[in-house]
Tab-separated table of C-alpha atoms in Angstrom:
chain	number	residue	atom	x	y	z
A	1	MET	CA	-54.072	-116.849	-14.810
A	2	THR	CA	-54.872	-113.201	-15.295
A	3	PRO	CA	-58.201	-112.027	-13.887
A	4	LEU	CA	-60.601	-110.049	-16.020
A	5	SER	CA	-59.977	-106.849	-14.072
A	6	HIS	CA	-56.385	-106.642	-15.305
A	7	TYR	CA	-57.542	-106.850	-18.913
A	8	LEU	CA	-60.082	-104.117	-18.184
A	9	ILE	CA	-57.459	-101.906	-16.531
A	10	PHE	CA	-55.154	-102.358	-19.533
A	11	SER	CA	-58.010	-101.424	-21.826
A	12	GLY	CA	-58.888	-98.360	-19.751
A	13	VAL	CA	-55.301	-97.099	-19.637
A	14	LEU	CA	-54.939	-97.587	-23.400
A	15	PHE	CA	-58.174	-95.656	-23.932
A	16	SER	CA	-56.945	-92.835	-21.701
A	17	LEU	CA	-53.674	-92.624	-23.633
A	18	GLY	CA	-55.674	-92.308	-26.846
A	19	LEU	CA	-57.796	-89.577	-25.277
A	20	ALA	CA	-54.696	-87.710	-24.094
A	21	GLY	CA	-53.275	-87.841	-27.603
A	22	ALA	CA	-56.536	-86.632	-29.118
A	23	ILE	CA	-56.507	-83.643	-26.757
A	24	ILE	CA	-52.807	-82.767	-26.866
A	25	ARG	CA	-51.781	-83.239	-30.479
A	26	ARG	CA	-52.511	-80.650	-33.118
A	27	ASN	CA	-51.635	-82.714	-36.176
A	28	ILE	CA	-54.952	-84.137	-37.353
A	29	LEU	CA	-53.317	-87.311	-38.683
A	30	VAL	CA	-51.959	-88.120	-35.216
A	31	VAL	CA	-55.329	-87.307	-33.642
A	32	PHE	CA	-56.830	-89.830	-36.047
A	33	MET	CA	-54.267	-92.445	-34.980
A	34	CYS	CA	-55.232	-91.827	-31.352
A	35	LEU	CA	-58.883	-92.462	-32.271
A	36	GLU	CA	-57.810	-95.842	-33.647
A	37	LEU	CA	-56.024	-96.536	-30.347
A	38	MET	CA	-59.247	-95.850	-28.441
A	39	LEU	CA	-61.196	-98.219	-30.703
A	40	THR	CA	-58.599	-100.926	-30.090
A	41	ALA	CA	-58.887	-100.415	-26.335
A	42	ALA	CA	-62.636	-100.991	-26.570
A	43	ASN	CA	-61.950	-104.170	-28.554
A	44	VAL	CA	-59.680	-105.481	-25.792
A	45	ALA	CA	-62.432	-104.971	-23.218
A	46	LEU	CA	-64.961	-106.739	-25.447
A	47	VAL	CA	-62.730	-109.760	-25.980
A	48	GLY	CA	-62.075	-109.930	-22.237
A	49	PHE	CA	-65.778	-109.959	-21.461
A	50	SER	CA	-66.431	-112.597	-24.117
A	51	ARG	CA	-63.803	-114.791	-22.492
A	52	ALA	CA	-65.136	-114.231	-18.966
A	53	GLN	CA	-68.745	-114.969	-19.867
A	54	GLY	CA	-67.882	-118.150	-21.695
A	55	LEU	CA	-69.201	-121.491	-20.541
A	56	GLU	CA	-67.706	-124.933	-21.025
A	57	GLY	CA	-64.533	-123.667	-22.616
A	58	VAL	CA	-66.279	-121.738	-25.399
A	59	PRO	CA	-66.233	-117.926	-25.305
A	60	VAL	CA	-69.306	-115.876	-26.132
A	61	TYR	CA	-68.881	-115.258	-29.824
A	62	ASP	CA	-71.336	-112.353	-29.972
A	63	ALA	CA	-68.726	-110.051	-28.453
A	64	GLN	CA	-66.024	-111.258	-30.825
A	65	LEU	CA	-68.339	-110.661	-33.789
A	66	LEU	CA	-68.959	-107.154	-32.454
A	67	VAL	CA	-65.176	-106.701	-32.463
A	68	LEU	CA	-65.080	-107.788	-36.105
A	69	PHE	CA	-67.832	-105.313	-36.998
A	70	ILE	CA	-66.003	-102.535	-35.144
A	71	MET	CA	-62.850	-103.318	-37.111
A	72	ALA	CA	-64.708	-103.179	-40.435
A	73	ILE	CA	-66.402	-99.896	-39.554
A	74	ALA	CA	-63.038	-98.526	-38.393
A	75	ALA	CA	-61.527	-99.424	-41.766
A	76	ALA	CA	-64.323	-97.560	-43.577
A	77	GLU	CA	-63.889	-94.658	-41.162
A	78	VAL	CA	-60.171	-94.485	-41.897
A	79	ALA	CA	-60.838	-94.373	-45.640
A	80	VAL	CA	-63.364	-91.543	-45.345
A	81	GLY	CA	-61.381	-89.666	-42.697
A	82	LEU	CA	-58.137	-89.728	-44.661
A	83	ALA	CA	-60.012	-88.508	-47.732
A	84	LEU	CA	-61.334	-85.647	-45.605
A	85	ILE	CA	-57.810	-84.874	-44.395
A	86	VAL	CA	-56.541	-84.793	-47.992
A	87	ALA	CA	-59.385	-82.447	-48.928
A	88	MET	CA	-58.522	-80.243	-45.956
A	89	PHE	CA	-54.869	-80.220	-46.990
A	90	ARG	CA	-55.874	-79.066	-50.463
A	91	ALA	CA	-57.992	-76.271	-49.048
A	92	ARG	CA	-55.713	-75.076	-46.232
A	93	ARG	CA	-52.195	-76.222	-47.185
A	94	GLY	CA	-51.755	-77.866	-43.800
A	95	VAL	CA	-53.035	-80.542	-41.453
A	96	GLU	CA	-52.845	-78.574	-38.202
A	97	SER	CA	-56.093	-78.452	-36.282
A	98	SER	CA	-55.192	-74.904	-35.174
A	99	SER	CA	-55.757	-73.708	-38.754
A	100	LEU	CA	-59.448	-74.607	-38.588
A	101	THR	CA	-60.673	-71.340	-37.117
A	102	SER	CA	-63.024	-70.014	-39.797
A	103	LEU	CA	-66.036	-70.358	-37.497
A	104	LYS	CA	-64.219	-68.450	-34.724
A	105	ASP	CA	-62.990	-65.540	-36.831
B	1	MET	CA	-49.104	-115.650	-5.335
B	2	ASP	CA	-47.930	-117.864	-8.134
B	3	LEU	CA	-47.625	-116.238	-11.499
B	4	ALA	CA	-48.331	-118.472	-14.430
B	5	ILE	CA	-46.173	-118.025	-17.507
B	6	SER	CA	-49.197	-116.786	-19.484
B	7	ALA	CA	-49.809	-114.051	-16.903
B	8	ILE	CA	-46.179	-112.917	-17.126
B	9	ILE	CA	-46.431	-112.842	-20.923
B	10	PHE	CA	-49.621	-110.785	-20.684
B	11	TYR	CA	-48.046	-108.223	-18.346
B	12	VAL	CA	-44.964	-107.868	-20.539
B	13	LEU	CA	-47.082	-107.471	-23.685
B	14	ALA	CA	-49.405	-104.983	-21.984
B	15	ALA	CA	-46.457	-102.878	-20.799
B	16	ALA	CA	-44.985	-102.920	-24.304
B	17	ALA	CA	-48.328	-101.949	-25.856
B	18	LEU	CA	-48.766	-99.077	-23.424
B	19	LEU	CA	-45.211	-97.895	-24.051
B	20	SER	CA	-45.763	-97.813	-27.798
B	21	ALA	CA	-49.078	-95.999	-27.238
B	22	VAL	CA	-47.132	-93.383	-25.281
B	23	GLY	CA	-44.850	-93.190	-28.314
B	24	VAL	CA	-47.860	-92.418	-30.534
B	25	VAL	CA	-48.815	-89.562	-28.237
B	26	ALA	CA	-45.351	-88.178	-27.522
B	27	LEU	CA	-43.291	-88.534	-30.702
B	28	ARG	CA	-42.984	-85.448	-32.891
B	29	ASN	CA	-42.544	-87.015	-36.326
B	30	PRO	CA	-45.837	-88.379	-37.753
B	31	VAL	CA	-44.015	-91.275	-39.437
B	32	SER	CA	-42.626	-92.355	-36.057
B	33	CYS	CA	-46.134	-92.048	-34.632
B	34	ALA	CA	-47.512	-94.339	-37.344
B	35	LEU	CA	-44.774	-96.944	-36.810
B	36	SER	CA	-45.296	-96.799	-33.043
B	37	MET	CA	-49.014	-97.352	-33.634
B	38	ALA	CA	-48.198	-100.419	-35.737
B	39	LEU	CA	-46.063	-101.738	-32.881
B	40	CYS	CA	-48.890	-101.121	-30.409
B	41	PHE	CA	-51.382	-102.941	-32.628
B	42	GLY	CA	-48.988	-105.857	-32.975
B	43	PHE	CA	-48.723	-106.189	-29.192
B	44	VAL	CA	-52.492	-105.935	-28.824
B	45	ALA	CA	-52.871	-108.688	-31.424
B	46	ALA	CA	-50.497	-110.826	-29.358
B	47	ILE	CA	-52.686	-110.154	-26.299
B	48	PHE	CA	-55.696	-111.272	-28.338
B	49	PHE	CA	-53.857	-114.503	-29.152
B	50	GLY	CA	-53.188	-114.956	-25.456
B	51	MET	CA	-56.867	-114.503	-24.676
B	52	GLY	CA	-57.720	-117.313	-27.060
B	53	ALA	CA	-59.291	-115.072	-29.705
B	54	SER	CA	-56.979	-116.137	-32.506
B	55	PHE	CA	-59.225	-115.039	-35.361
B	56	ILE	CA	-59.593	-111.559	-33.866
B	57	GLY	CA	-55.821	-111.362	-33.468
B	58	ILE	CA	-55.275	-112.289	-37.110
B	59	ALA	CA	-57.894	-109.753	-38.192
B	60	GLN	CA	-56.214	-107.116	-36.019
B	61	ILE	CA	-52.879	-107.710	-37.728
B	62	ILE	CA	-54.325	-107.815	-41.239
B	63	ILE	CA	-56.705	-104.867	-40.940
B	64	TYR	CA	-54.880	-102.492	-38.613
B	65	ALA	CA	-51.193	-103.275	-39.005
B	66	GLY	CA	-51.712	-104.059	-42.686
B	67	ALA	CA	-54.347	-101.917	-44.350
B	68	VAL	CA	-54.888	-98.996	-41.986
B	69	LEU	CA	-51.204	-98.426	-41.261
B	70	VAL	CA	-50.256	-98.494	-44.952
B	71	LEU	CA	-53.033	-95.996	-45.670
B	72	PHE	CA	-51.752	-93.718	-42.902
B	73	LEU	CA	-48.144	-93.909	-44.093
B	74	PHE	CA	-49.255	-93.310	-47.679
B	75	ILE	CA	-51.164	-90.164	-46.720
B	76	ILE	CA	-48.344	-88.889	-44.465
B	77	MET	CA	-45.818	-89.268	-47.261
B	78	MET	CA	-48.174	-87.896	-49.910
B	79	LEU	CA	-48.939	-84.754	-47.921
B	80	ASP	CA	-45.294	-84.404	-46.822
B	81	VAL	CA	-46.284	-83.567	-43.240
B	82	LYS	CA	-43.630	-81.712	-41.261
B	83	GLN	CA	-42.749	-82.213	-37.635
B	84	GLU	CA	-44.845	-80.352	-35.123
B	85	GLU	CA	-43.283	-77.133	-33.916
B	86	PRO	CA	-43.861	-76.296	-30.261
B	87	VAL	CA	-46.160	-73.289	-30.037
B	88	SER	CA	-46.014	-70.849	-27.139
B	89	GLY	CA	-48.789	-71.532	-24.658
B	90	SER	CA	-49.091	-75.198	-25.584
B	91	HIS	CA	-47.948	-76.272	-22.103
B	92	TRP	CA	-51.410	-75.632	-20.732
B	93	PHE	CA	-52.852	-77.748	-23.516
B	94	CYS	CA	-50.538	-80.631	-22.594
B	95	ILE	CA	-51.226	-80.293	-18.872
B	96	THR	CA	-54.984	-80.206	-19.448
B	97	GLY	CA	-54.895	-83.273	-21.674
B	98	VAL	CA	-52.671	-85.270	-19.348
B	99	VAL	CA	-54.762	-84.374	-16.287
B	100	MET	CA	-58.036	-85.268	-17.995
B	101	ALA	CA	-56.697	-88.548	-19.331
B	102	GLY	CA	-55.163	-89.396	-15.952
B	103	MET	CA	-58.464	-88.746	-14.223
B	104	LEU	CA	-60.250	-90.971	-16.741
B	105	ALA	CA	-57.673	-93.734	-16.215
B	106	GLY	CA	-58.125	-93.400	-12.457
B	107	ILE	CA	-61.883	-93.709	-12.837
B	108	PHE	CA	-61.451	-96.841	-14.953
B	109	CYS	CA	-58.999	-98.473	-12.540
B	110	THR	CA	-60.959	-97.769	-9.369
B	111	ALA	CA	-64.261	-98.743	-10.947
B	112	THR	CA	-62.772	-102.011	-12.149
B	113	LEU	CA	-61.057	-102.814	-8.858
B	114	ARG	CA	-64.057	-101.865	-6.719
B	115	LEU	CA	-66.641	-103.867	-8.596
B	116	PRO	CA	-68.699	-105.873	-6.103
B	117	GLY	CA	-67.307	-109.219	-7.184
B	118	ALA	CA	-63.809	-108.094	-8.079
B	119	THR	CA	-62.200	-109.403	-4.904
B	120	GLY	CA	-64.470	-112.206	-3.786
B	121	GLY	CA	-64.372	-114.031	-7.072
B	122	ARG	CA	-68.054	-113.386	-7.707
B	123	CYS	CA	-69.718	-112.010	-10.788
B	124	PRO	CA	-70.426	-108.273	-10.372
B	125	VAL	CA	-73.534	-108.494	-12.537
B	126	ARG	CA	-75.038	-111.102	-10.278
B	127	VAL	CA	-74.112	-109.164	-7.127
B	128	LEU	CA	-75.688	-106.058	-8.622
B	129	VAL	CA	-78.902	-107.876	-9.450
B	130	GLU	CA	-79.104	-109.334	-5.936
B	131	ASN	CA	-78.613	-105.917	-4.355
B	132	LEU	CA	-81.228	-104.416	-6.638
B	133	GLY	CA	-83.678	-107.087	-5.534
B	134	GLU	CA	-83.004	-106.206	-1.886
B	135	MET	CA	-83.461	-102.485	-2.477
B	136	ASN	CA	-86.673	-103.100	-4.421
B	137	LEU	CA	-86.667	-100.055	-6.640
B	138	GLY	CA	-90.329	-100.279	-7.533
B	139	ASN	CA	-89.650	-102.946	-10.099
B	140	LYS	CA	-92.532	-105.343	-9.466
B	141	SER	CA	-91.703	-107.861	-12.145
B	142	GLN	CA	-89.306	-110.164	-10.332
B	143	THR	CA	-86.981	-111.481	-12.944
B	144	THR	CA	-84.647	-114.219	-11.978
B	145	PRO	CA	-81.017	-113.160	-12.253
B	146	PRO	CA	-79.276	-114.682	-15.243
B	147	ALA	CA	-76.887	-117.476	-14.523
B	148	SER	CA	-73.438	-115.999	-14.982
B	149	PRO	CA	-70.144	-117.699	-14.355
B	150	ALA	CA	-68.386	-116.499	-11.224
B	151	SER	CA	-65.254	-115.666	-13.134
B	152	TYR	CA	-64.947	-111.882	-13.022
B	153	GLY	CA	-62.790	-111.606	-9.955
B	154	GLY	CA	-60.891	-114.846	-10.173
B	155	ALA	CA	-58.990	-116.428	-12.993
B	156	LEU	CA	-60.683	-116.606	-16.350
B	157	PRO	CA	-61.988	-120.014	-17.344
B	158	ALA	CA	-59.803	-122.064	-19.625
B	159	LEU	CA	-60.808	-122.140	-23.243
B	160	CYS	CA	-60.991	-125.309	-25.282
B	161	PRO	CA	-63.234	-124.928	-28.336
B	162	GLU	CA	-61.773	-128.156	-29.684
B	163	LYS	CA	-63.836	-130.027	-27.110
B	164	HIS	CA	-66.897	-129.133	-29.145
B	165	GLY	CA	-65.387	-130.576	-32.270
B	166	SER	CA	-64.478	-127.368	-34.040
B	167	SER	CA	-61.928	-124.610	-33.895
B	168	ASP	CA	-62.203	-120.968	-32.908
B	169	ALA	CA	-62.519	-119.580	-36.417
B	170	ARG	CA	-65.096	-122.200	-37.397
B	171	LEU	CA	-67.350	-121.460	-34.411
B	172	LEU	CA	-67.029	-117.725	-35.077
B	173	GLY	CA	-67.935	-118.192	-38.720
B	174	GLU	CA	-70.930	-120.333	-37.862
B	175	ASN	CA	-72.198	-117.594	-35.551
B	176	LEU	CA	-71.476	-114.904	-38.128
B	177	PHE	CA	-73.350	-116.564	-40.969
B	178	SER	CA	-76.292	-117.817	-38.929
B	179	HIS	CA	-77.251	-115.147	-36.388
B	180	TYR	CA	-75.602	-112.130	-37.938
B	181	SER	CA	-75.955	-112.719	-41.673
B	182	ILE	CA	-78.140	-109.649	-42.252
B	183	THR	CA	-75.759	-107.500	-40.188
B	184	PHE	CA	-72.927	-108.842	-42.288
B	185	ALA	CA	-74.703	-107.809	-45.496
B	186	VAL	CA	-75.401	-104.335	-44.084
B	187	LEU	CA	-71.724	-104.107	-43.140
B	188	GLY	CA	-70.798	-104.772	-46.757
B	189	PHE	CA	-72.971	-101.831	-47.806
B	190	ALA	CA	-71.327	-99.652	-45.166
B	191	LEU	CA	-67.888	-100.512	-46.534
B	192	LEU	CA	-69.094	-99.773	-50.076
B	193	ALA	CA	-70.477	-96.423	-48.924
B	194	GLY	CA	-67.138	-95.661	-47.271
B	195	ALA	CA	-65.225	-96.439	-50.448
B	196	VAL	CA	-67.591	-94.360	-52.604
B	197	GLY	CA	-67.408	-91.496	-50.107
B	198	ALA	CA	-63.611	-91.586	-50.087
B	199	VAL	CA	-63.513	-91.419	-53.889
B	200	ALA	CA	-66.063	-88.592	-53.945
B	201	LEU	CA	-64.128	-86.615	-51.331
B	202	GLY	CA	-60.805	-87.182	-53.033
B	203	ARG	CA	-61.994	-85.937	-56.408
B	204	LYS	CA	-60.727	-82.599	-57.609
B	205	LEU	CA	-63.427	-79.964	-57.602
B	206	HIS	CA	-64.058	-78.163	-60.875
B	207	ARG	CA	-65.534	-74.787	-60.200
B	208	ASP	CA	-66.237	-73.520	-63.690
């Protein structure tokens, strides 16, 4: 059987990939996808801990409920964030993060 | 070291999920990125199934691979997003991002592998509490360490919710509607606020 540490390493590497994408990419839609990847990585770690803390063959369901709440909040976040991206596209005619320089100029 | 078939399946699924996550980061076309993300979420859902969290896996498929992905694809096709053009001087951006993410991954891996109980099959939380008691950091109230299963370093305990007379989803639902019912109601309001906010943001502004 797989030990908990391998699940945690998988989760950490997935989170780092999401972070790399959020830093490297300039398309805001792809940055948003990378944020979703990071949330999913956190969910993997939570489910792993719930399994490892479980007693008598029953996992700790508090962690799994936290995962459900994270998923629901992520769905709401996607709705609001995509509406923001559409509003930005209307204002700037583009979804590149390099076009958001009005505070710099 | 004998590898169980479930461990092999986990490693294969994890490698596939990481590969498709690399696809999200590296592919130029946003539509390919979105499809690669769907693939990654599908593999992660399969890993959830393997960990015995079947309801979470189903929710992952329905919410992420269903709703969120369709929303992303809809927006990408509505805005008609072009492929990213390489800009001069973006190499340093890439190098910085890769180095920072690699350092973070290294921190995660070493911290996980060097946990006090990671090799001896003991619970790191319990080891930490014991060491804290020895160091005696001015904490006079001696609390007894919580009884934790010694499963962090070794194999995870087998799951059998059916022994308690109910399935995974039923136990999860009982917890959700008994201990977390108020949180659940608040969550409904949060979703409503998100929907109202999306409609308000998506409205056309009339400036006259």
